Amino acid sequence: MQRHIYGFTPPLYIEARAIYIKGHLRLEVAEYCTQRREGREEVIYSLDSQYQVSIITLKAMAARGIVSALLSRSRCASSRSAAYSLFRKDGLHGSTSGLLQRFSTAAAMEEPISPPVQVNYTQLLINGQFVDAASGKTFPTLDPRTGEVIAHVAEGDVEDVNRAVIAARKAFDEGPWPRMTAYERSRIMYRFADLIEKHNDDIAALETWDNGKPYEQAAKIEVPMLARLMRYYAGWADKIHGLVVPADGPHHVQVLHEPIGVAGQIIPWNFPLLMYGWKVGPALACGNTVVLKTAEQTPLSALYVTKLFHEAGLPDGVLNIVSGFGPTAGAALASHMDVDKLAFTGSTATGKIVLELASRSNLKQVTLELGGKSPMIIMDDADIDQAVELAHFALFFNQGQCCCAGSRTFVHERVYDEFVEKAKARAQKRVVGDPFKQGIEQGPQIDEDQFNKILRMIKSGVDEGANLVAGGAQLGDKGYYIQPTVFSDVQDGMKIAKEEIFGPVQSILKFKDLDEVIRRSNNSRYGLAAGIFTNNLATANTLMRALRVGSVWINCFDVFDAAIPFGGYKMSGHGREKGIDSLKNYLQVKAVVTPLNNPAWL
Ligand SMILES: NC(=O)c1ccc[n+]([C@@H]2O[C@H](COP(=O)([O-])OP(=O)(O)OC[C@H]3O[C@@H](n4cnc5c(N)ncnc54)[C@H](O)[C@@H]3O)[C@@H](O)[C@H]2O)c1
């Protein structure tokens, strides 16, 4: 930037830029004075300074007053005061918040880091083979850091879904998968988990590149969790069994738990690999075969890992991956007459569509994991610093793109003001930037549509009178980065309190007592999850039973172990994924009755 600082004779110009490099902020400041001599502008004084400070030092310096600390190193008194006013104008003056906001902008605006992985698989995976779409069409998958094309991916449509369903049907009706012993199935799944671990870093890099989530999150949490999910379901494979039940009369009554057949699965883009694991794991452990449609924004990681699954010994046709769009490939799967079961994760609006397509076609069984507007309730006995940190995590994790995000932060009136101040400071400290960089807490949003939708929601918050205390705008000028945003004084009727934002926007609401917060928390068409922060056991016990949601996290949030069931009440969905309950989604129950002659016992 260039500024003409008035009040100096001759005028002093300053060019300054801040660059983030591996945990450091480098400030480059060029100052110069010019004077007109013989019709020409001549530089009569210049000074280039560079200050490099680690972010940790920077925070400490900010606490003491960053500007004086930095500028005490400048050699010239007049340039010191000039630079001082520049920093002050640019909001880099004094406070940690302004400083870190600038640091984040600098980080986001840097050249993107080259992802340490190549894209090898872009075709559809049908019957164990990579194939082009029948139409020959492809679509681009984009890098959310820049909006640039990563790769062109085969675009599946009705004909490709049909090919995939035929392969899955054949693999179910004639193939080895449902016929091999459950132990053999589990061994293939265990080998797959081992391969996921072996390829951890490549898988994580693909996921980050395609989705924009921090690489450290993908590499240290999500890919290991996928391996864990596969082992969890591998462990179930040989423990799924029916019952022999005592009935009135001389009958031998067996209840068989059978695989359903061909499962159609449609997943979203926010956790592409975890959604894959939640769906594929139980379906295959129970002996079904699968056609999975990935989200059009994130087709890459499922293709990579399914290739590994085949290397682990998965027979052809058991798991088919179709990349493509919702209204074409997704709708074809939901309405296919030969798909026996449909599992869908995505928005409530699309959930209604697929349910209708399923009922209009062959009445296939449907499970739905849909949207949410989850309350995060902070009671007045809570340790405020811990509460702020947990509520921040509950909302901002994964760029705020979580169906269960704690997107209504209810705070007791006695601690409200302190909470708001600290929540604001925490959001302003959030490190946003290239998700491949170490230490980054927040990457870009998934795509332009979501980016624009979030900015519209922020505008609606301002228009409806909520108090914007942090952020509120795009960060940098490239890609889909959004400043961590906090609203206080949010009222229940506002759009930001009612609708999913699916972005880094925290809405803080004030409440007086327990009955009120229960009523207001439940006053939502969603019922996915809730967080409670209190040290009072009685309060926790009251809330956990009163809240009409599928998951309650007490003094924690987003705990997603493979064994913990997840799913929604109300318009957040039907059925549960993960845990023992998820197996029911993929099993038929058959009663078999045989008469007994002279039974020794009944
Ligand atoms: N409850 C959960 O477990 C959970 C998890 C993650 C995301 N979500 C929800 O997902 C939403 C964000 O994801 P999104 O924007 O990708 O949702 P979306 O509903 O637009 O898309 C989800 C999937 O459905 C497909 N799809 C879209 N239209 C379709 C149609 N007409 N027929 C068949 N398939 C169709 C898409 O291609 C994608 O694969 C949020 O609302 C979020 O709450 C829920």
Short mmCIF file of N, CA and C in Angstrom, two decimals, residues 179-303:
data_model
loop_
_atom_site.label_atom_id
_atom_site.label_comp_id
_atom_site.label_asym_id
_atom_site.label_seq_id
_atom_site.Cartn_x
_atom_site.Cartn_y
_atom_site.Cartn_z
N ARG A 179 -21.53 -63.95 0.58
CA ARG A 179 -21.37 -65.40 0.76
C ARG A 179 -20.11 -65.78 1.52
N MET A 180 -19.14 -64.89 1.56
CA MET A 180 -17.93 -65.25 2.32
C MET A 180 -18.26 -65.16 3.82
N THR A 181 -17.41 -65.77 4.64
CA THR A 181 -17.73 -65.71 6.07
C THR A 181 -17.56 -64.28 6.56
N ALA A 182 -18.25 -63.99 7.61
CA ALA A 182 -18.17 -62.63 8.16
C ALA A 182 -16.73 -62.32 8.57
N TYR A 183 -16.03 -63.34 9.02
CA TYR A 183 -14.64 -63.13 9.44
C TYR A 183 -13.78 -62.73 8.24
N GLU A 184 -14.03 -63.38 7.08
CA GLU A 184 -13.26 -63.00 5.88
C GLU A 184 -13.57 -61.55 5.49
N ARG A 185 -14.83 -61.17 5.58
CA ARG A 185 -15.18 -59.77 5.26
C ARG A 185 -14.45 -58.81 6.19
N SER A 186 -14.43 -59.20 7.46
CA SER A 186 -13.79 -58.30 8.43
C SER A 186 -12.30 -58.18 8.14
N ARG A 187 -11.68 -59.25 7.67
CA ARG A 187 -10.22 -59.18 7.42
C ARG A 187 -9.92 -58.22 6.28
N ILE A 188 -10.78 -58.20 5.27
CA ILE A 188 -10.58 -57.24 4.16
C ILE A 188 -10.73 -55.81 4.69
N MET A 189 -11.70 -55.62 5.56
CA MET A 189 -11.90 -54.27 6.11
C MET A 189 -10.72 -53.86 7.00
N TYR A 190 -10.19 -54.81 7.75
CA TYR A 190 -9.00 -54.50 8.58
C TYR A 190 -7.80 -54.14 7.69
N ARG A 191 -7.65 -54.91 6.58
CA ARG A 191 -6.51 -54.61 5.67
C ARG A 191 -6.69 -53.21 5.06
N PHE A 192 -7.93 -52.86 4.75
CA PHE A 192 -8.21 -51.53 4.22
C PHE A 192 -7.79 -50.46 5.24
N ALA A 193 -8.13 -50.70 6.50
CA ALA A 193 -7.76 -49.72 7.55
C ALA A 193 -6.24 -49.56 7.61
N ASP A 194 -5.52 -50.68 7.47
CA ASP A 194 -4.04 -50.60 7.49
C ASP A 194 -3.54 -49.74 6.33
N LEU A 195 -4.15 -49.94 5.15
CA LEU A 195 -3.71 -49.17 3.97
C LEU A 195 -4.05 -47.68 4.13
N ILE A 196 -5.18 -47.39 4.76
CA ILE A 196 -5.51 -45.98 5.01
C ILE A 196 -4.40 -45.36 5.85
N GLU A 197 -3.97 -46.08 6.88
CA GLU A 197 -2.90 -45.54 7.73
C GLU A 197 -1.61 -45.34 6.94
N LYS A 198 -1.32 -46.33 6.08
CA LYS A 198 -0.08 -46.23 5.30
C LYS A 198 -0.10 -45.01 4.37
N HIS A 199 -1.26 -44.69 3.83
CA HIS A 199 -1.38 -43.58 2.87
C HIS A 199 -1.92 -42.32 3.54
N ASN A 200 -1.84 -42.28 4.85
CA ASN A 200 -2.47 -41.19 5.62
C ASN A 200 -2.21 -39.79 5.02
N ASP A 201 -0.94 -39.50 4.73
CA ASP A 201 -0.61 -38.12 4.38
C ASP A 201 -1.13 -37.74 2.99
N ASP A 202 -1.07 -38.70 2.05
CA ASP A 202 -1.60 -38.41 0.71
C ASP A 202 -3.11 -38.20 0.75
N ILE A 203 -3.78 -39.05 1.51
CA ILE A 203 -5.25 -38.93 1.60
C ILE A 203 -5.61 -37.58 2.23
N ALA A 204 -4.89 -37.24 3.29
CA ALA A 204 -5.17 -35.97 3.98
C ALA A 204 -4.92 -34.79 3.04
N ALA A 205 -3.85 -34.87 2.25
CA ALA A 205 -3.53 -33.75 1.35
C ALA A 205 -4.62 -33.59 0.29
N LEU A 206 -5.12 -34.71 -0.24
CA LEU A 206 -6.20 -34.63 -1.23
C LEU A 206 -7.44 -33.99 -0.61
N GLU A 207 -7.73 -34.43 0.62
CA GLU A 207 -8.93 -33.92 1.31
C GLU A 207 -8.82 -32.41 1.55
N THR A 208 -7.64 -31.97 1.96
CA THR A 208 -7.43 -30.54 2.21
C THR A 208 -7.51 -29.74 0.91
N TRP A 209 -6.91 -30.27 -0.11
CA TRP A 209 -6.87 -29.57 -1.41
C TRP A 209 -8.29 -29.37 -1.96
N ASP A 210 -9.08 -30.45 -1.88
CA ASP A 210 -10.43 -30.44 -2.46
C ASP A 210 -11.43 -29.69 -1.59
N ASN A 211 -11.19 -29.73 -0.26
CA ASN A 211 -12.19 -29.21 0.67
C ASN A 211 -11.79 -27.91 1.35
N GLY A 212 -10.50 -27.67 1.54
CA GLY A 212 -10.06 -26.44 2.21
C GLY A 212 -9.87 -26.57 3.70
N LYS A 213 -10.10 -27.77 4.27
CA LYS A 213 -9.96 -27.91 5.72
C LYS A 213 -8.47 -27.95 6.09
N PRO A 214 -8.09 -27.52 7.30
CA PRO A 214 -6.68 -27.54 7.67
C PRO A 214 -6.07 -28.94 7.50
N TYR A 215 -4.89 -28.97 6.91
CA TYR A 215 -4.23 -30.25 6.67
C TYR A 215 -4.01 -31.02 7.98
N GLU A 216 -3.64 -30.28 9.01
CA GLU A 216 -3.38 -30.95 10.30
C GLU A 216 -4.65 -31.65 10.81
N GLN A 217 -5.79 -31.03 10.58
CA GLN A 217 -7.07 -31.65 10.99
C GLN A 217 -7.32 -32.92 10.18
N ALA A 218 -7.08 -32.83 8.86
CA ALA A 218 -7.31 -34.00 8.01
C ALA A 218 -6.33 -35.11 8.37
N ALA A 219 -5.06 -34.75 8.55
CA ALA A 219 -4.02 -35.77 8.73
C ALA A 219 -4.02 -36.38 10.13
N LYS A 220 -4.36 -35.56 11.12
CA LYS A 220 -4.25 -36.07 12.49
C LYS A 220 -5.57 -36.53 13.08
N ILE A 221 -6.67 -36.06 12.51
CA ILE A 221 -7.97 -36.43 13.09
C ILE A 221 -8.81 -37.25 12.10
N GLU A 222 -9.04 -36.71 10.91
CA GLU A 222 -10.07 -37.31 10.06
C GLU A 222 -9.62 -38.60 9.38
N VAL A 223 -8.41 -38.61 8.82
CA VAL A 223 -7.97 -39.85 8.17
C VAL A 223 -7.79 -40.96 9.23
N PRO A 224 -7.14 -40.68 10.36
CA PRO A 224 -7.09 -41.72 11.40
C PRO A 224 -8.48 -42.17 11.84
N MET A 225 -9.43 -41.24 11.86
CA MET A 225 -10.79 -41.62 12.26
C MET A 225 -11.44 -42.54 11.22
N LEU A 226 -11.10 -42.33 9.96
CA LEU A 226 -11.63 -43.23 8.93
C LEU A 226 -11.11 -44.65 9.16
N ALA A 227 -9.81 -44.76 9.47
CA ALA A 227 -9.24 -46.09 9.74
C ALA A 227 -9.93 -46.70 10.97
N ARG A 228 -10.14 -45.86 11.98
CA ARG A 228 -10.80 -46.33 13.21
C ARG A 228 -12.22 -46.83 12.91
N LEU A 229 -12.95 -46.08 12.07
CA LEU A 229 -14.31 -46.47 11.71
C LEU A 229 -14.30 -47.83 11.01
N MET A 230 -13.35 -48.00 10.09
CA MET A 230 -13.31 -49.28 9.36
C MET A 230 -13.02 -50.44 10.31
N ARG A 231 -12.13 -50.20 11.28
CA ARG A 231 -11.82 -51.28 12.23
C ARG A 231 -13.02 -51.54 13.15
N TYR A 232 -13.70 -50.48 13.51
CA TYR A 232 -14.89 -50.63 14.35
C TYR A 232 -15.91 -51.53 13.64
N TYR A 233 -16.17 -51.23 12.37
CA TYR A 233 -17.18 -52.02 11.64
C TYR A 233 -16.65 -53.40 11.27
N ALA A 234 -15.34 -53.50 11.02
CA ALA A 234 -14.76 -54.83 10.78
C ALA A 234 -15.01 -55.70 12.01
N GLY A 235 -14.88 -55.08 13.19
CA GLY A 235 -15.11 -55.82 14.43
C GLY A 235 -16.54 -56.28 14.59
N TRP A 236 -17.48 -55.54 14.04
CA TRP A 236 -18.89 -55.94 14.12
C TRP A 236 -19.21 -57.10 13.17
N ALA A 237 -18.49 -57.17 12.03
CA ALA A 237 -18.93 -58.07 10.95
C ALA A 237 -19.27 -59.47 11.47
N ASP A 238 -18.41 -60.06 12.32
CA ASP A 238 -18.69 -61.43 12.77
C ASP A 238 -19.40 -61.49 14.12
N LYS A 239 -20.00 -60.36 14.47
CA LYS A 239 -20.80 -60.37 15.72
C LYS A 239 -22.26 -60.00 15.46
N ILE A 240 -22.61 -59.92 14.19
CA ILE A 240 -24.00 -59.62 13.83
C ILE A 240 -24.74 -60.95 13.75
N HIS A 241 -25.74 -61.12 14.59
CA HIS A 241 -26.45 -62.39 14.55
C HIS A 241 -27.90 -62.20 14.94
N GLY A 242 -28.69 -63.18 14.56
CA GLY A 242 -30.11 -63.11 14.85
C GLY A 242 -30.43 -63.70 16.22
N LEU A 243 -31.67 -64.17 16.35
CA LEU A 243 -32.15 -64.66 17.64
C LEU A 243 -32.96 -65.94 17.45
N VAL A 244 -33.01 -66.73 18.49
CA VAL A 244 -34.03 -67.78 18.54
C VAL A 244 -34.97 -67.36 19.66
N VAL A 245 -36.28 -67.21 19.33
CA VAL A 245 -37.17 -66.64 20.34
C VAL A 245 -38.22 -67.66 20.79
N PRO A 246 -38.54 -67.62 22.09
CA PRO A 246 -39.59 -68.52 22.58
C PRO A 246 -40.96 -67.98 22.18
N ALA A 247 -41.74 -68.81 21.50
CA ALA A 247 -43.08 -68.37 21.10
C ALA A 247 -44.09 -69.36 21.67
N ASP A 248 -45.35 -68.93 21.73
CA ASP A 248 -46.37 -69.85 22.22
C ASP A 248 -46.56 -70.98 21.22
N GLY A 249 -46.68 -72.20 21.70
CA GLY A 249 -46.91 -73.33 20.79
C GLY A 249 -45.60 -74.02 20.43
N PRO A 250 -45.73 -75.21 19.82
CA PRO A 250 -44.54 -76.00 19.49
C PRO A 250 -43.90 -75.50 18.19
N HIS A 251 -43.20 -74.38 18.29
CA HIS A 251 -42.56 -73.80 17.10
C HIS A 251 -41.12 -73.47 17.39
N HIS A 252 -40.28 -73.73 16.38
CA HIS A 252 -38.91 -73.26 16.46
C HIS A 252 -38.90 -71.92 15.72
N VAL A 253 -38.66 -70.81 16.43
CA VAL A 253 -38.77 -69.48 15.80
C VAL A 253 -37.39 -68.83 15.74
N GLN A 254 -36.94 -68.62 14.51
CA GLN A 254 -35.65 -67.94 14.32
C GLN A 254 -35.91 -66.54 13.78
N VAL A 255 -35.11 -65.59 14.25
CA VAL A 255 -35.16 -64.25 13.67
C VAL A 255 -33.79 -64.04 13.00
N LEU A 256 -33.81 -64.01 11.65
CA LEU A 256 -32.55 -63.85 10.92
C LEU A 256 -32.30 -62.38 10.64
N HIS A 257 -31.04 -61.97 10.77
CA HIS A 257 -30.66 -60.61 10.38
C HIS A 257 -29.87 -60.72 9.07
N GLU A 258 -30.51 -60.30 8.00
CA GLU A 258 -29.92 -60.47 6.68
C GLU A 258 -29.47 -59.13 6.11
N PRO A 259 -28.47 -59.14 5.23
CA PRO A 259 -28.16 -57.90 4.51
C PRO A 259 -29.37 -57.50 3.66
N ILE A 260 -29.53 -56.18 3.43
CA ILE A 260 -30.69 -55.72 2.68
C ILE A 260 -30.51 -55.91 1.18
N GLY A 261 -29.29 -55.69 0.70
CA GLY A 261 -29.05 -55.83 -0.75
C GLY A 261 -28.14 -54.71 -1.24
N VAL A 262 -28.64 -53.93 -2.20
CA VAL A 262 -27.85 -52.83 -2.76
C VAL A 262 -28.20 -51.54 -2.01
N ALA A 263 -27.17 -50.93 -1.43
CA ALA A 263 -27.39 -49.66 -0.72
C ALA A 263 -26.93 -48.51 -1.59
N GLY A 264 -27.79 -47.51 -1.75
CA GLY A 264 -27.40 -46.26 -2.41
C GLY A 264 -27.03 -45.26 -1.32
N GLN A 265 -25.92 -44.56 -1.50
CA GLN A 265 -25.47 -43.64 -0.46
C GLN A 265 -25.09 -42.30 -1.10
N ILE A 266 -25.57 -41.23 -0.52
CA ILE A 266 -25.29 -39.88 -1.05
C ILE A 266 -24.68 -39.06 0.07
N ILE A 267 -23.49 -38.50 -0.18
CA ILE A 267 -22.80 -37.81 0.91
C ILE A 267 -22.50 -36.33 0.56
N PRO A 268 -22.29 -35.51 1.61
CA PRO A 268 -21.99 -34.08 1.38
C PRO A 268 -20.48 -33.83 1.35
N TRP A 269 -20.11 -32.55 1.27
CA TRP A 269 -18.72 -32.17 1.06
C TRP A 269 -17.99 -31.76 2.32
N ASN A 270 -18.70 -31.62 3.45
CA ASN A 270 -18.01 -31.01 4.60
C ASN A 270 -17.04 -31.97 5.30
N PHE A 271 -17.39 -33.26 5.33
CA PHE A 271 -16.46 -34.27 5.85
C PHE A 271 -16.48 -35.45 4.87
N PRO A 272 -15.92 -35.29 3.69
CA PRO A 272 -16.09 -36.32 2.66
C PRO A 272 -15.65 -37.71 3.13
N LEU A 273 -14.52 -37.80 3.82
CA LEU A 273 -14.03 -39.12 4.21
C LEU A 273 -14.80 -39.70 5.39
N LEU A 274 -15.16 -38.85 6.33
CA LEU A 274 -15.89 -39.39 7.49
C LEU A 274 -17.29 -39.83 7.08
N MET A 275 -17.91 -39.06 6.19
CA MET A 275 -19.24 -39.46 5.72
C MET A 275 -19.14 -40.78 4.94
N TYR A 276 -18.06 -40.94 4.22
CA TYR A 276 -17.79 -42.21 3.50
C TYR A 276 -17.71 -43.35 4.53
N GLY A 277 -16.94 -43.11 5.59
CA GLY A 277 -16.76 -44.16 6.61
C GLY A 277 -18.06 -44.49 7.32
N TRP A 278 -18.84 -43.45 7.68
CA TRP A 278 -20.10 -43.67 8.39
C TRP A 278 -21.07 -44.50 7.55
N LYS A 279 -20.97 -44.34 6.23
CA LYS A 279 -21.93 -45.02 5.35
C LYS A 279 -21.43 -46.39 4.91
N VAL A 280 -20.19 -46.41 4.37
CA VAL A 280 -19.68 -47.64 3.78
C VAL A 280 -19.42 -48.70 4.86
N GLY A 281 -18.90 -48.26 6.03
CA GLY A 281 -18.53 -49.20 7.09
C GLY A 281 -19.67 -50.15 7.47
N PRO A 282 -20.82 -49.63 7.95
CA PRO A 282 -21.88 -50.54 8.38
C PRO A 282 -22.49 -51.31 7.21
N ALA A 283 -22.60 -50.67 6.03
CA ALA A 283 -23.22 -51.36 4.89
C ALA A 283 -22.41 -52.61 4.54
N LEU A 284 -21.10 -52.47 4.48
CA LEU A 284 -20.28 -53.61 4.06
C LEU A 284 -20.12 -54.63 5.18
N ALA A 285 -20.04 -54.17 6.42
CA ALA A 285 -19.92 -55.13 7.53
C ALA A 285 -21.12 -56.06 7.55
N CYS A 286 -22.28 -55.55 7.16
CA CYS A 286 -23.51 -56.37 7.18
C CYS A 286 -23.65 -57.21 5.91
N GLY A 287 -22.73 -57.07 4.95
CA GLY A 287 -22.77 -57.93 3.76
C GLY A 287 -23.52 -57.35 2.58
N ASN A 288 -23.82 -56.05 2.62
CA ASN A 288 -24.49 -55.42 1.47
C ASN A 288 -23.47 -55.02 0.41
N THR A 289 -23.95 -54.56 -0.73
CA THR A 289 -23.09 -53.92 -1.71
C THR A 289 -23.58 -52.48 -1.87
N VAL A 290 -22.72 -51.62 -2.44
CA VAL A 290 -22.96 -50.18 -2.33
C VAL A 290 -22.71 -49.44 -3.64
N VAL A 291 -23.55 -48.42 -3.91
CA VAL A 291 -23.22 -47.38 -4.90
C VAL A 291 -23.22 -46.07 -4.13
N LEU A 292 -22.06 -45.41 -4.10
CA LEU A 292 -21.94 -44.18 -3.33
C LEU A 292 -21.73 -43.00 -4.27
N LYS A 293 -22.57 -41.97 -4.10
CA LYS A 293 -22.37 -40.73 -4.87
C LYS A 293 -21.74 -39.68 -3.96
N THR A 294 -20.55 -39.22 -4.38
CA THR A 294 -19.86 -38.20 -3.60
C THR A 294 -20.47 -36.83 -3.91
N ALA A 295 -20.12 -35.84 -3.10
CA ALA A 295 -20.57 -34.46 -3.37
C ALA A 295 -19.75 -33.90 -4.53
N GLU A 296 -20.38 -33.10 -5.35
CA GLU A 296 -19.71 -32.57 -6.55
C GLU A 296 -18.53 -31.66 -6.20
N GLN A 297 -18.55 -31.12 -4.98
CA GLN A 297 -17.43 -30.23 -4.58
C GLN A 297 -16.20 -31.03 -4.18
N THR A 298 -16.39 -32.28 -3.74
CA THR A 298 -15.27 -33.04 -3.16
C THR A 298 -15.24 -34.50 -3.65
N PRO A 299 -14.95 -34.72 -4.92
CA PRO A 299 -15.00 -36.09 -5.40
C PRO A 299 -13.71 -36.90 -5.20
N LEU A 300 -12.60 -36.25 -4.82
CA LEU A 300 -11.30 -36.90 -4.99
C LEU A 300 -10.95 -37.97 -3.95
N SER A 301 -11.18 -37.70 -2.67
CA SER A 301 -10.65 -38.62 -1.66
C SER A 301 -11.34 -39.98 -1.70
N ALA A 302 -12.63 -40.02 -2.01
CA ALA A 302 -13.34 -41.32 -2.03
C ALA A 302 -12.78 -42.22 -3.13
N LEU A 303 -12.40 -41.62 -4.26
CA LEU A 303 -11.84 -42.43 -5.35
C LEU A 303 -10.50 -43.03 -4.91
#
